[in-house]
Coordinates of C-alpha atoms in Angstrom, one line a residue:
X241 CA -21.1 12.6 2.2
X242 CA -24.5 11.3 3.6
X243 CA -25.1 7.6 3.0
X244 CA -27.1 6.8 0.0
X245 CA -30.5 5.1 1.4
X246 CA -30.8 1.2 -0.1
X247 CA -34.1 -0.1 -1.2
X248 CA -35.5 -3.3 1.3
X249 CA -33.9 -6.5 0.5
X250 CA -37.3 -8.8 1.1
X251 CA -38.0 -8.7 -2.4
X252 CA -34.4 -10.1 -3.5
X253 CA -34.6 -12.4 -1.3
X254 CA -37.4 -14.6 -2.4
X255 CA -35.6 -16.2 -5.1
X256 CA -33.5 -17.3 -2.3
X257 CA -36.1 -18.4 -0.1
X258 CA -38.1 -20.7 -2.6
X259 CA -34.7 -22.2 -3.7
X260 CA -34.5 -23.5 0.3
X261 CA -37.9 -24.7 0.4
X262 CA -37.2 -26.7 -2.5
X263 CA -34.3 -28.2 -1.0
X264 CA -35.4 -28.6 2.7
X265 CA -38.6 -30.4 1.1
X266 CA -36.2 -32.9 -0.2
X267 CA -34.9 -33.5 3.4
X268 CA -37.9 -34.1 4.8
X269 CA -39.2 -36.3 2.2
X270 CA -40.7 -39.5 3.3
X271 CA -37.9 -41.6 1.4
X272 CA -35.2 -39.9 3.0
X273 CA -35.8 -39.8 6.5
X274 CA -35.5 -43.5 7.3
X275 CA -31.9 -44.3 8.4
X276 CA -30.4 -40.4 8.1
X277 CA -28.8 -38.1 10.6
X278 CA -29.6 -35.1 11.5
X279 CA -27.6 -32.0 12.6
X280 CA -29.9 -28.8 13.8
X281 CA -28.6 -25.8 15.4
X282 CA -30.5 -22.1 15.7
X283 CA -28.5 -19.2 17.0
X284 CA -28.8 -15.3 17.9
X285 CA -26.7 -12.7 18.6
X286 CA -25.8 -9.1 18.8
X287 CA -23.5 -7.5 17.2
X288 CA -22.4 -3.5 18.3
X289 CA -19.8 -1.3 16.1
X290 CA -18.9 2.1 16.9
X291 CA -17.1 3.4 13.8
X292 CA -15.8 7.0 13.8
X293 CA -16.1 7.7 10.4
X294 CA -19.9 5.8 8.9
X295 CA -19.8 8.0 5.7
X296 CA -15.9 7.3 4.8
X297 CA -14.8 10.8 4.6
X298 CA -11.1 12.4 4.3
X299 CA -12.8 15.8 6.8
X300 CA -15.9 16.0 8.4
X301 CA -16.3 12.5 10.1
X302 CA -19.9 11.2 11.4
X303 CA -19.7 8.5 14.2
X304 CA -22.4 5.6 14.5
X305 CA -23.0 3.3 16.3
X306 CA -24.1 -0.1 13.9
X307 CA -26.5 -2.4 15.9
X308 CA -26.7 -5.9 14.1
X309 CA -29.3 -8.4 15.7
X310 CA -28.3 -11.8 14.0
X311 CA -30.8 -14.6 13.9
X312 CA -28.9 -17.9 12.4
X313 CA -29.3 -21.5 11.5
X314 CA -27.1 -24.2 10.7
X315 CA -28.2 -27.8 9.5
X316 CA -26.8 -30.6 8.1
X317 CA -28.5 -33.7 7.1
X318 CA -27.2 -36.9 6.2
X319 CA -28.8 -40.4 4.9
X320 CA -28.1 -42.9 2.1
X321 CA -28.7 -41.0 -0.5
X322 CA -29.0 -37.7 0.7
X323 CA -26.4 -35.1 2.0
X324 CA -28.0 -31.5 3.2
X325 CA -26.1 -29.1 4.4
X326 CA -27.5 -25.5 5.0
X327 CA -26.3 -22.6 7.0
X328 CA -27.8 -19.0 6.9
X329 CA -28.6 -15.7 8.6
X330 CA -30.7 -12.7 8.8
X331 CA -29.0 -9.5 10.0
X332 CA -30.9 -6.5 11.0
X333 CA -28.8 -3.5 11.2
X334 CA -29.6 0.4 13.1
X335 CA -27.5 2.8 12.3
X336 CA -27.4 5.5 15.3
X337 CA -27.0 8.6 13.0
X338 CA -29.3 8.0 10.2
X339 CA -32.4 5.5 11.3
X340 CA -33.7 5.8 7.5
X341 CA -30.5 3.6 6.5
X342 CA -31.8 0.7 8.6
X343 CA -32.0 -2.9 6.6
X344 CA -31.8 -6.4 6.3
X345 CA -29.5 -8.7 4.9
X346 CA -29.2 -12.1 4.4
X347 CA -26.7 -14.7 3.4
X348 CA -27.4 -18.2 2.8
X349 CA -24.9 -21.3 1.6
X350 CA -27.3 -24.3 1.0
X351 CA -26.0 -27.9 -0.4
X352 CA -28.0 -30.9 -1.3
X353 CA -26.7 -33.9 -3.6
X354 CA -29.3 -37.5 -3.9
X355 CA -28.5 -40.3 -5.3
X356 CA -30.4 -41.4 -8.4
X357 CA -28.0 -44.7 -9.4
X358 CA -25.5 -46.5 -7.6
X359 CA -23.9 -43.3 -6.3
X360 CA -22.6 -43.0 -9.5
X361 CA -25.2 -40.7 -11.2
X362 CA -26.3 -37.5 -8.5
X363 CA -28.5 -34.8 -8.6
X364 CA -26.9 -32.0 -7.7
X365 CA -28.8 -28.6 -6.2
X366 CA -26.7 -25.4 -4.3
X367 CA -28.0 -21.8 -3.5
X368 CA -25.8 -19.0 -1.9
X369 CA -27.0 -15.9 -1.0
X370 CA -23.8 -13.3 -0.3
X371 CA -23.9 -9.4 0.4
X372 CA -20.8 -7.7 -2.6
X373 CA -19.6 -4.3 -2.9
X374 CA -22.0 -2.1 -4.6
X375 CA -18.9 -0.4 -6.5
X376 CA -15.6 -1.6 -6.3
X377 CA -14.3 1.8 -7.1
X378 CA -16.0 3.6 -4.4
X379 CA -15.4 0.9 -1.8
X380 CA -14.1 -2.3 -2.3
X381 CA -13.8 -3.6 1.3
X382 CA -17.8 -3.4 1.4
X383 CA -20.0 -4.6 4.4
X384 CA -22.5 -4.8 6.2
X385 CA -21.6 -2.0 9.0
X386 CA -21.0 1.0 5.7
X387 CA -23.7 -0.2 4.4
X388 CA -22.5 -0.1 0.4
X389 CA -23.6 -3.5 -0.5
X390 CA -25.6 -5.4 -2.9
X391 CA -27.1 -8.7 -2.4
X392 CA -25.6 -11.4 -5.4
X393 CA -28.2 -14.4 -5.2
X394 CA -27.0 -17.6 -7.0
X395 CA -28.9 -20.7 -8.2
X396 CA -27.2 -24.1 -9.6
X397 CA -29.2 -27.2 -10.4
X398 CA -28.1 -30.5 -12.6
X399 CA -26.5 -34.0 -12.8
X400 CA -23.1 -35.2 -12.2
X401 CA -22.2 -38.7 -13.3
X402 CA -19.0 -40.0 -12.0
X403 CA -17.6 -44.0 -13.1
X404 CA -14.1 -45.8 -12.9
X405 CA -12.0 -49.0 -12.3
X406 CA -8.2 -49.6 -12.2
X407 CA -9.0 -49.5 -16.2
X408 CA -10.8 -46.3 -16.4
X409 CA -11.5 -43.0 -14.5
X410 CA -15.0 -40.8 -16.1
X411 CA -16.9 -37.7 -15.2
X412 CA -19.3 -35.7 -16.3
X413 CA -21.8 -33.1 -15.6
X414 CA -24.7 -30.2 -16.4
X415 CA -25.8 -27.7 -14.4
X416 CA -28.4 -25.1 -14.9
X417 CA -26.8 -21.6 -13.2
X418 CA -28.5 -18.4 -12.9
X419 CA -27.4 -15.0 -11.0
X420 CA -29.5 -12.4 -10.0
X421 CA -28.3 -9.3 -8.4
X422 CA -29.9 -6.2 -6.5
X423 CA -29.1 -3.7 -8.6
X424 CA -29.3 -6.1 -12.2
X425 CA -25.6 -5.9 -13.3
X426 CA -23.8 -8.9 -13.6
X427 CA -26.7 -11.2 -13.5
X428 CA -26.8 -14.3 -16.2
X429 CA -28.6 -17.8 -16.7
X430 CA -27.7 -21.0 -18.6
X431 CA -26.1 -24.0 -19.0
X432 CA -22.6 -25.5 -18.1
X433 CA -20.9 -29.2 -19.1
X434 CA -17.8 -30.8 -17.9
X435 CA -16.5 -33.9 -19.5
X436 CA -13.2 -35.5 -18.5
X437 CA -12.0 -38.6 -18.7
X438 CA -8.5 -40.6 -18.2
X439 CA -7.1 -44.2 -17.9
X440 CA -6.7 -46.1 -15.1
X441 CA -3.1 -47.7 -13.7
X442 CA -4.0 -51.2 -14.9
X443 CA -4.1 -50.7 -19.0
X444 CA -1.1 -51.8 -20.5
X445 CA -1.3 -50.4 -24.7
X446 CA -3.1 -47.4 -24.7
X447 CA -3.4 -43.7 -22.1
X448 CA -5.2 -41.0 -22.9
X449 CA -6.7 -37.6 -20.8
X450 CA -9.5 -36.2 -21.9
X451 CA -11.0 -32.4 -20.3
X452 CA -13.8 -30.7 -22.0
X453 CA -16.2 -27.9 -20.9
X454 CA -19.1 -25.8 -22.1
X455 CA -20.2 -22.9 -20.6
X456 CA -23.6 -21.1 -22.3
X457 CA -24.7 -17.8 -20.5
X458 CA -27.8 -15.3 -21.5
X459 CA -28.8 -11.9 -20.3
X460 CA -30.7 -9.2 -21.9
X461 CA -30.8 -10.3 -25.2
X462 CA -27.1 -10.9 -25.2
X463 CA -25.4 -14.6 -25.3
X464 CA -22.3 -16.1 -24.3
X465 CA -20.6 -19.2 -25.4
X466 CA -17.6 -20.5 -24.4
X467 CA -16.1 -24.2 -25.4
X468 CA -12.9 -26.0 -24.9
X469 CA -11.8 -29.4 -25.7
X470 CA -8.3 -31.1 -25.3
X471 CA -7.6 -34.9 -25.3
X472 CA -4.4 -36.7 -25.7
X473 CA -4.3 -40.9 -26.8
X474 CA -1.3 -42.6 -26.8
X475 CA 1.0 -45.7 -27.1
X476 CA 2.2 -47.5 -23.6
X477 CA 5.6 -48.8 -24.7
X478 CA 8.4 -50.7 -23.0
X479 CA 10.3 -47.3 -22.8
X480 CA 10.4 -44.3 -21.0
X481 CA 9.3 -42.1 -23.8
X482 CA 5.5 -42.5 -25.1
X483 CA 4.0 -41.0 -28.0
X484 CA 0.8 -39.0 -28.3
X485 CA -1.5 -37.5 -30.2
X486 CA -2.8 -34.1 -29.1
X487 CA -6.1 -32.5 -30.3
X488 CA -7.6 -29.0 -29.1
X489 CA -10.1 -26.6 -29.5
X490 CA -11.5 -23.5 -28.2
X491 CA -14.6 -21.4 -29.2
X492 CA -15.4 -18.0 -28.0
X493 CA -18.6 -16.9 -29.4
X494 CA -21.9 -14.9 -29.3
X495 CA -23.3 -11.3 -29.0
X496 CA -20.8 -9.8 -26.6
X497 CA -18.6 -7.4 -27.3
X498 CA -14.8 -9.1 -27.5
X499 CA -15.7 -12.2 -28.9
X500 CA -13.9 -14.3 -31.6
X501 CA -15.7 -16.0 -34.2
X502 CA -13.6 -18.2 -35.4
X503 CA -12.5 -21.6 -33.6
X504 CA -9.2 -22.3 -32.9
X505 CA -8.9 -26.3 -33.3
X506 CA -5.4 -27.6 -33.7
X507 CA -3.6 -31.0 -33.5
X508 CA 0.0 -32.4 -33.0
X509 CA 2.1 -34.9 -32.5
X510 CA 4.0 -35.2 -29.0
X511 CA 5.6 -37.1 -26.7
X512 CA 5.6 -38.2 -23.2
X513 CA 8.7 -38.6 -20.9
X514 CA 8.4 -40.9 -17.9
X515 CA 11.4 -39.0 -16.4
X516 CA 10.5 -40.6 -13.0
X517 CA 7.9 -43.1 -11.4
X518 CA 5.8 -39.7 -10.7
X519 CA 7.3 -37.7 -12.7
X520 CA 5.6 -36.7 -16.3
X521 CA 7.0 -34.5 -19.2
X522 CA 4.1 -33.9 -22.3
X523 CA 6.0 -32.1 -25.5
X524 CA 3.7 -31.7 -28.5
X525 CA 3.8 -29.3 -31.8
X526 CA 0.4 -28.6 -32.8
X527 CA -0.6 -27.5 -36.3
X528 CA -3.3 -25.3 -36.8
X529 CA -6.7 -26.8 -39.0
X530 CA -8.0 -24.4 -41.7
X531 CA -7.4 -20.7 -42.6
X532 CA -6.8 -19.3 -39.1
X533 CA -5.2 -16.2 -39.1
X534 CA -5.4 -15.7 -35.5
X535 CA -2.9 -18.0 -34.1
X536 CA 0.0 -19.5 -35.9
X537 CA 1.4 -23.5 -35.6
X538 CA 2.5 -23.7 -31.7
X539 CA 4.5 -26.0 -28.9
X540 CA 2.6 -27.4 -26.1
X541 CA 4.2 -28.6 -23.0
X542 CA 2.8 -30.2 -19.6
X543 CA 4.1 -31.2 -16.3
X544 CA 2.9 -33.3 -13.6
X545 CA 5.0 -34.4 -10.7
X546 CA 4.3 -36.2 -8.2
X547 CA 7.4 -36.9 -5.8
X548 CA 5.4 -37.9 -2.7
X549 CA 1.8 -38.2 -1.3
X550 CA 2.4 -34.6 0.5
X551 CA 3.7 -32.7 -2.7
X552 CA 2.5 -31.9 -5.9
X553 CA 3.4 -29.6 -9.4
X554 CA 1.5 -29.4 -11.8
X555 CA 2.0 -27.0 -14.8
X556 CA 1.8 -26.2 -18.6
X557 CA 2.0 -23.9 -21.7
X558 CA 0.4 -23.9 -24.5
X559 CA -1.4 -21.1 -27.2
X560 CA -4.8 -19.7 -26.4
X561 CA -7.3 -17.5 -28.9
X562 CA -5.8 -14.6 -27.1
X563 CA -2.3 -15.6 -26.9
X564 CA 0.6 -17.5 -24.6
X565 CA -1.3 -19.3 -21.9
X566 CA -0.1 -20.6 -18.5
X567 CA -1.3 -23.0 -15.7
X568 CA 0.6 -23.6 -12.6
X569 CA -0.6 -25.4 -9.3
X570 CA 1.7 -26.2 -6.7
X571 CA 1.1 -27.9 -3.2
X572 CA 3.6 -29.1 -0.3
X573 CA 2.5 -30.3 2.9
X574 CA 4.8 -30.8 6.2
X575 CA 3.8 -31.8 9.4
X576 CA 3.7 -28.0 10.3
X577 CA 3.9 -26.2 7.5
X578 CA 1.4 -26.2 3.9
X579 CA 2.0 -24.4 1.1
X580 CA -0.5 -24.1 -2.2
X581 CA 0.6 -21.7 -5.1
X582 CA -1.6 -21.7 -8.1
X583 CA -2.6 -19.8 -11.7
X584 CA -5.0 -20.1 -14.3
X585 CA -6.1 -17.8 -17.0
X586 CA -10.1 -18.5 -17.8
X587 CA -12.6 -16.4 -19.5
X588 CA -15.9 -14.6 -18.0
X589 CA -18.8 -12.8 -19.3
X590 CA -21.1 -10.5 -17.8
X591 CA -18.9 -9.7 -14.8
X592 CA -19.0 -6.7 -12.6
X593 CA -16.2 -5.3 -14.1
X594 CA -17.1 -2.9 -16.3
X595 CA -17.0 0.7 -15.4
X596 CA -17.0 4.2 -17.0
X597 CA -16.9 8.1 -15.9
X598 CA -20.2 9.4 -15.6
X599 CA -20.7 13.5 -14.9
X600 CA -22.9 13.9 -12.0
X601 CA -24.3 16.7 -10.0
X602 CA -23.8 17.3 -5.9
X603 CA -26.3 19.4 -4.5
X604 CA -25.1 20.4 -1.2
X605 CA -27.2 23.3 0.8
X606 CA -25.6 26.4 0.7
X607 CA -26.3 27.1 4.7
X608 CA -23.3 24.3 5.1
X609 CA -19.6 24.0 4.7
X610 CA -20.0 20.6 5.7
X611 CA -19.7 17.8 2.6
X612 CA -21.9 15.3 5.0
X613 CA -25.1 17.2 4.4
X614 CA -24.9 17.5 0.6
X615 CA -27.0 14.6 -1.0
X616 CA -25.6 11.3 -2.5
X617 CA -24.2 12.4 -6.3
X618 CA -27.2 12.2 -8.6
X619 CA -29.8 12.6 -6.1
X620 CA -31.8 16.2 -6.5
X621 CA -33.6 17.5 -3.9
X622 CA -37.2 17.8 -4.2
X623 CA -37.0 21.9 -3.5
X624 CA -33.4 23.2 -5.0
X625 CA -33.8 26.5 -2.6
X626 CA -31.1 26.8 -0.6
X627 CA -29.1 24.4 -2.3
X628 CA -26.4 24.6 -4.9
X629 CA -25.2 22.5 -7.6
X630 CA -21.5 21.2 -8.0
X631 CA -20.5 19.8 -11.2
X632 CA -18.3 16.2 -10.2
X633 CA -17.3 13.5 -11.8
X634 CA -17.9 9.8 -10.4
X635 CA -17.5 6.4 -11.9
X636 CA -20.2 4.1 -12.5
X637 CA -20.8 0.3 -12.8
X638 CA -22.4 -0.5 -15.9
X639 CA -23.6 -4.2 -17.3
X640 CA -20.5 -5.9 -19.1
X641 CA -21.7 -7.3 -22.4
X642 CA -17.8 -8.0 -23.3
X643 CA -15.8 -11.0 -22.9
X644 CA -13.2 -10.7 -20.3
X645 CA -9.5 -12.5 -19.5
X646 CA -9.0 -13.1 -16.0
X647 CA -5.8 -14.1 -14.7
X648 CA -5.8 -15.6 -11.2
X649 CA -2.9 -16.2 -9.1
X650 CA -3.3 -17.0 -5.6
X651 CA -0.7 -18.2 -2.6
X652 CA -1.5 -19.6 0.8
X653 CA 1.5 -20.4 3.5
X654 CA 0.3 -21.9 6.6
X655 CA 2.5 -22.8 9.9
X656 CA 0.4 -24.5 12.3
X657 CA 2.8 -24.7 15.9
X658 CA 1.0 -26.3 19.1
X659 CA -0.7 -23.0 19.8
X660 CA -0.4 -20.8 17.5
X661 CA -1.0 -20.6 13.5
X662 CA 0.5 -18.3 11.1
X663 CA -1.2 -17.9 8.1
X664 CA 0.1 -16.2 4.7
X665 CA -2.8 -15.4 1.9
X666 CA -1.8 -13.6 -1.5
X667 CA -4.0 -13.0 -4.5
X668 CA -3.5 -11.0 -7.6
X669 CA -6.5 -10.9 -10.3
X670 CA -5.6 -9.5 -13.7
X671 CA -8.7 -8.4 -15.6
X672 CA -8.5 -7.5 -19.1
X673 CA -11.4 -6.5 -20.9
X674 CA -11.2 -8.3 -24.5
X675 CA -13.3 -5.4 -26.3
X676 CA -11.4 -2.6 -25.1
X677 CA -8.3 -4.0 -23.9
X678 CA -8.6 -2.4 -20.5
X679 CA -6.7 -3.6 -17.5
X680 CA -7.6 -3.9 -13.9
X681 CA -5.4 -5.7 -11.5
X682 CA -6.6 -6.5 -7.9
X683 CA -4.1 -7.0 -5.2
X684 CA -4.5 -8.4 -1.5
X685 CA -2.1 -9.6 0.8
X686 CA -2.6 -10.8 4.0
X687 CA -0.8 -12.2 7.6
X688 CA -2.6 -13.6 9.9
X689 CA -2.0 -15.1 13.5
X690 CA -4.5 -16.8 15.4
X691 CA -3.4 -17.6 19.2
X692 CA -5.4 -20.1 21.3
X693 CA -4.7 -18.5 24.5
X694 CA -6.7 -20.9 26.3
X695 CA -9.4 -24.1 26.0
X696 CA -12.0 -21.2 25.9
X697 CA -10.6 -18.3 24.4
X698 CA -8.4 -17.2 21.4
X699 CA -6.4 -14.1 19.7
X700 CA -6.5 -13.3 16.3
X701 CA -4.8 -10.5 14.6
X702 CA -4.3 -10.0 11.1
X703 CA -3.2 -7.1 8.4
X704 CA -3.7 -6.5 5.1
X705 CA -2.7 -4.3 2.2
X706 CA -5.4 -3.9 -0.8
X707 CA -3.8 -2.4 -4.2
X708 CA -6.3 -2.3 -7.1
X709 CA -5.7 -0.6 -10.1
X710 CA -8.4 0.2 -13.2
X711 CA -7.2 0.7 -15.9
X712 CA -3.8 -0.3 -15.8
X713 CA -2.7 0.1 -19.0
X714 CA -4.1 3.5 -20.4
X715 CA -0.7 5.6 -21.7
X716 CA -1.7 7.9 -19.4
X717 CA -1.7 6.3 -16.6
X718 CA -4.5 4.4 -15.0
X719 CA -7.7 6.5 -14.2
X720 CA -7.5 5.1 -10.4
X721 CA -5.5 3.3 -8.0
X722 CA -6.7 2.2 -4.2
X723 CA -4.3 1.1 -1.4
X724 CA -6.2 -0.2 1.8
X725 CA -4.3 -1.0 4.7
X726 CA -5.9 -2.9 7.7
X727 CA -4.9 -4.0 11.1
X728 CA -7.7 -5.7 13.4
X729 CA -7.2 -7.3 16.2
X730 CA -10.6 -9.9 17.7
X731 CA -10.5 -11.7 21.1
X732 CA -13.0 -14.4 21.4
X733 CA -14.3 -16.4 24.5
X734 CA -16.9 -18.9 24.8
X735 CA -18.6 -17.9 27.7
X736 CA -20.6 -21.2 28.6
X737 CA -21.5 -24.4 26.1
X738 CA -23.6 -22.3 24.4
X739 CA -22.9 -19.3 24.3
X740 CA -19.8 -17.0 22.4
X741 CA -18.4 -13.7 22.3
X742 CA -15.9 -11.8 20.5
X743 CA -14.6 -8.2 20.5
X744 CA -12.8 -6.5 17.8
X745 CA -10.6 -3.2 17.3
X746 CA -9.8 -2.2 13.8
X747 CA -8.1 0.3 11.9
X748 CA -8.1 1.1 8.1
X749 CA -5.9 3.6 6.0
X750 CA -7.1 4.2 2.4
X751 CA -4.7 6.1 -0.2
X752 CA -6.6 7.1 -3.9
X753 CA -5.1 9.2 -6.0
X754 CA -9.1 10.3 -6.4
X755 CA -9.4 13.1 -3.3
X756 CA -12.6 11.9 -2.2
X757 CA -11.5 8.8 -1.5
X758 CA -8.3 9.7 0.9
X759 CA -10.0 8.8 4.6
X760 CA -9.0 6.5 7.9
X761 CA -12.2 4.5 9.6
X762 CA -11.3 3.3 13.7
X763 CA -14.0 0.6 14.8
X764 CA -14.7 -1.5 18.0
X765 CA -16.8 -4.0 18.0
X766 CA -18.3 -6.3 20.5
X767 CA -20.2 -9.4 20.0
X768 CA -22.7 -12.0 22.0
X769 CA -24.0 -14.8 20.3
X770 CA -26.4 -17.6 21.9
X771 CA -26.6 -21.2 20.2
X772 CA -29.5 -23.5 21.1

C-alpha cells in the first residue's frame, strides 16, 4: 500500500523554534556571560538506508533507498547561575521510489535552569521536540526511514524551590506544560505542583514525610484534574517501634469521561518499625472520612530498606479510587553488574491511547493486481474511472477525553566487563481506559551487547521482541495483537577526531493476527557524520 503523503513539518515547528530563542537569549544575556563556560559543537552527516520493503507489505514489496542529510548542534553552557544545555537536528529525507514523500524532521532536547535566590529558588524552562508513531496500531516501531510519524512538541516553564538542614529536607514546584501535536490528538496545557517535604537526621521528638502533587490539564473545552496528598507525623521514641499518624487524599475530577467525583480522603493510625539501622516497616489502618461508597476502611503498608550505599528497596500498598495499588523500586549496584526494577501505577489524561474501528474505503485501479498502487484507505481519487472501491476496515486514533490507569513496570540488568557490556531492558505498560474499561498492554524486551573492538571502533548488536495487545480484556478476545521481532547489528568507527561512521544491518519479523499487517522489512544502512 502506497505511502500516505505527510503535510511539511515547518509550520509545527515554530512553536519549537521560538521556545529556543527564548532560551538561547537567556545565554547570551549580558548578566550571564561573565565567568560561564561554554560548550559549542555543529555537525553534518549522511545517512543512506536501503530497505526492501518502504510500504511494509506481507506481498508486493517496493525497495527505497532513504537519503537522510542531518545538520546537528550540540551546546551546553555553564555559569553561576545559569546551566544551558541544548542539542538538536534537522533531517531531510528522499525517498528513491516516491520523491512526493520527501520531508523534514526535527528533534530538539533543550534545558535551561537560572538562579533567582541562593540556588535555592530556580527558574526552570525545557523544550523537546520528538518524532512518535502516527498510529500505534498500524506501526508502532515508527521512524523516520517509513515515514509514519508525527511530530509531539513539548513546552515546560516554572519555579522549583528546593531548602534543608540536618533538621529539615523541602521542595516544591510549578510548571506550566503544554503539548502540541501534528495531527492535534493528545495535545494538552496547564499547570503542575509538587510539594514534599521530610525531616532531617538531627530532630530527636518528631518525623514526618510529606508528598503532594497537582496536576491541572485543558484541551478543547475539556478539563482534567488530578490531586494527591499523603503525609505521615510521628513520635521519635526510645524504641524501635514509632507511632504515626497517616492522612491521604486523592481527587480525580473534571469533564473527562472516567472520572470520579468524589474525594477519597482517609486517615489512620500506624506504626513504624525500625527493624534495622536502614531498615523501615510503616503499618497503618486508615478509616475512610464521610459517606464514601467507593472504597471501604483499608491497611496501608510501606517499606524502605536501605542495607548499603549500592542497594536499595523501596515498596508499598495501599487503596486507590480505583482499587489495590502498588509501588515497587528496586536498585543493586556491583562493581560489574547494576540492576533497577521498578512499578508505579499513575493516572493520565488525554493520551494517545484511544482508538476505535472506523469503515473505510480502498480504491485501487482495476488495471492492477498489485495492493501498492491502490491509494492510502480514505483517500478518493480525484477521477474514480478505472478504479474500484473495496469496502475495509482500519482502526483510527481518536482524542482521548477519558481518564486512563497506567501501570508501568520496567527492568534494566547491566554487566559491564573490560570490553564488553551486556545490557537487559524490559518494560510492560498496562493501559486501562477508566470509561470503558478497555485494556492495552505493551510489551518490549530487549538484549543488547555492545563490544569495543578497538580505541576507534565498536560492535553493537541487539534483539528485541515487541508484544502489544489492545484490548486485552474484551470476552472475545482482544481486537489486535502485534509481535515485532528485531535483530540489528551497527559497526561504528571514528574515522579521524572529527569525523564518525557507522553501518547497520537489520532485520524485522512482524506477526498480527490483522492480515495486513503480517510482513518482514531487511535494511542496511551506512552513515558519515562530520563534527566541527
Amino acid at each position: 500500500m502506497a505511502m500516505a503523503k505527510k503535510p511539511s513539518n515547518v509550520l509545527a515547528n515554530q512553536t519549537a523554534y521560538i521556545t529556543i530563542i527564548v532560551l538561547l537569549y537567556s545565554v547570551f544575556s549580558t548578566s550571564t556571560l561573565s565567568a560561564s563556560e561554554w560548550y559549542f559543537e555543529p555537525s553534518l552527516g549522511l545517512t543512506e538506508t536501503y530497505t526492501n520493503n518502504i510500504n511494509l507489505t506481507g506481498t508486493d514489496k517496493v525497495s527505497s533507498l532513504v537519503s537522510q542529510f542531518i545538520v546537528g548542534a550540540d551546546a551546553n553552557f555553564t555559569s553561576k547561575k545559569l546551566q544551558f544545555s541544548f542539542n538538536a537536528t534537522e533531517t531531510f529525507v528522499g525517498y528513491s521510489h516516491d520523491t512526493e514523500t520527501n520531508n523534514a524532521y526535527l528533534t530538539l532536547q533543550a534545558n535551561a535552569t537560572y538562579d533567582l535566590w541562593q540556588e535555592n529558588l530556580k527558574a526552570i524552562a525545557s523544550s523537546s521536540v520528538t518524532n512518535i508513531d502516527r498510529n500505534a496500531t498500524e506501526n508502532s516501531l515508527a521512524d523516520l526511514v517509513t515515514g509514519d510519524t508525527i511530530q509531539q512538541i513539548d513546552n515546560s516553564a516554572g519555579l522549583q524551590f528546593n531548602s534543608g538542614n540536618s533538621n529539615y529536607v523541602f521542595g516544591t514546584s510549578l510548571i506550566y506544560n503544554n503539548t502540541q501535536t501534528e495531527d492535534g490528538i493528545g495535545e494538552s496545557h496547564g499547570l503542575s505542583a509538587t510539594i514534599n517535604s521530610t525531616n532531617g537526621s538531627a530532630t530527636r521528638n518528631v518525623f514526618w514525610d510529606l508528598n503532594g502533587n497537582f496536576i491541572n490539564q485543558k484541551n478543547a473545552g475539556f478539563t482534567s484534574e488530578n490531586y494527591q496528598f499523603e503525609t505521615k507525623v510521628g513520635a521519635i521514641t526510645d524504641y524501635k517501634v514509632n507511632p504515626f499518624i497517616r492522612i491521604y487524599n486523592e481527587r480525580v475530577t473534571g469533564t473527562l469521561q472516567g472520572s470520579n467525583p468524589d474525594a477519597i480522603p482517609s486517615w489512620g493510625p500506624g506504626l513504624r518499625f525500625q527493624a534495622a539501622k536502614h531498615f523501615i516497616i510503616d503499618l497503618s489502618y486508615n478509616y475512610i472520612i464521610g459517606d464514601n461508597t467507593t472504597s471501604e476502611n483499608y491497611a496501608a503498608a510501606d517499606i524502605d530498606w536501605q542495607p548499603s550505599e549500592r542497594t536499595s528497596l523501596k515498596a508499598g500498598y495501599s487503596t486507590r479510587f480505583f482499587g489495590k495499588s502498588y509501588n515497587f523500586d528496586f536498585s543493586h549496584r556491583m562493581r560489574r553488574l547494576t540492576t533497577t526494577i521498578s512499578y508505579n501505577e499513575s493516572i493520565g489524561a488525554f493520551e494517545r491511547s484511544n482508538y476505535q474501528e472506523v469503515d473505510s474505503d480502498l480504491w485501487c485501479p482495476t488495471s492492477s493486481t498489485n495492493i501498492n498502487d491502490c491509494l492510502p484507505p480514505g483517500q478518493v481519487p480525484d477521477d474514480t474511472n478505472g478504479f474500484e472501491n473495496i469496502p475495509i476496515t482500519t482502526t483510527e486514533l481518536v482524542q482521548s477525553n477519558q481518564f486512563s490507569l497506567n501501570k508501568i513496570f520496567l527492568w534494566q540488568t547491566e554487566l559491564a566487563l573490560s570490553r564488553t557490556t551486556f545490557t537487559i531492558n524490559v518494560s510492560n505498560n498496562n493501559t486501562e481506559n477508566l470509561s470503558t474499561n478497555e485494556v492495552d498492554v505493551y510489551f518490549d524486551a530487549r538484549f543488547t551487547m555492545a563490544r569495543r573492538l578497538s580505541s576507534r571502533s565498536n560492535l553493537i548488536m541487539f534483539v528485541d521482541y515487541t508484544n502489544n495487545v489492545f484490548d486485552e480484556a474484551n470476552p472475545g478476545g482482544p481486537y489486535q495483537k502485534d509481535i515485532y521481532k528485531t535483530v540489528s547489528a551497527t559497526y561504528d568507527k571514528s574515522l579521524a577526531s572529527s569525523l564518525n561512521s557507522f553501518f547497520t544491518l537489520q532485520y524485522l519479523d512482524r506477526e498480527s493476527n490483522i492480515a495486513q499487517y503480517n510482513y518482514t522489512e531487511a535494511r542496511a544502512s551506512i552513515n558519515l557524520t562530520k563534527d566541527f
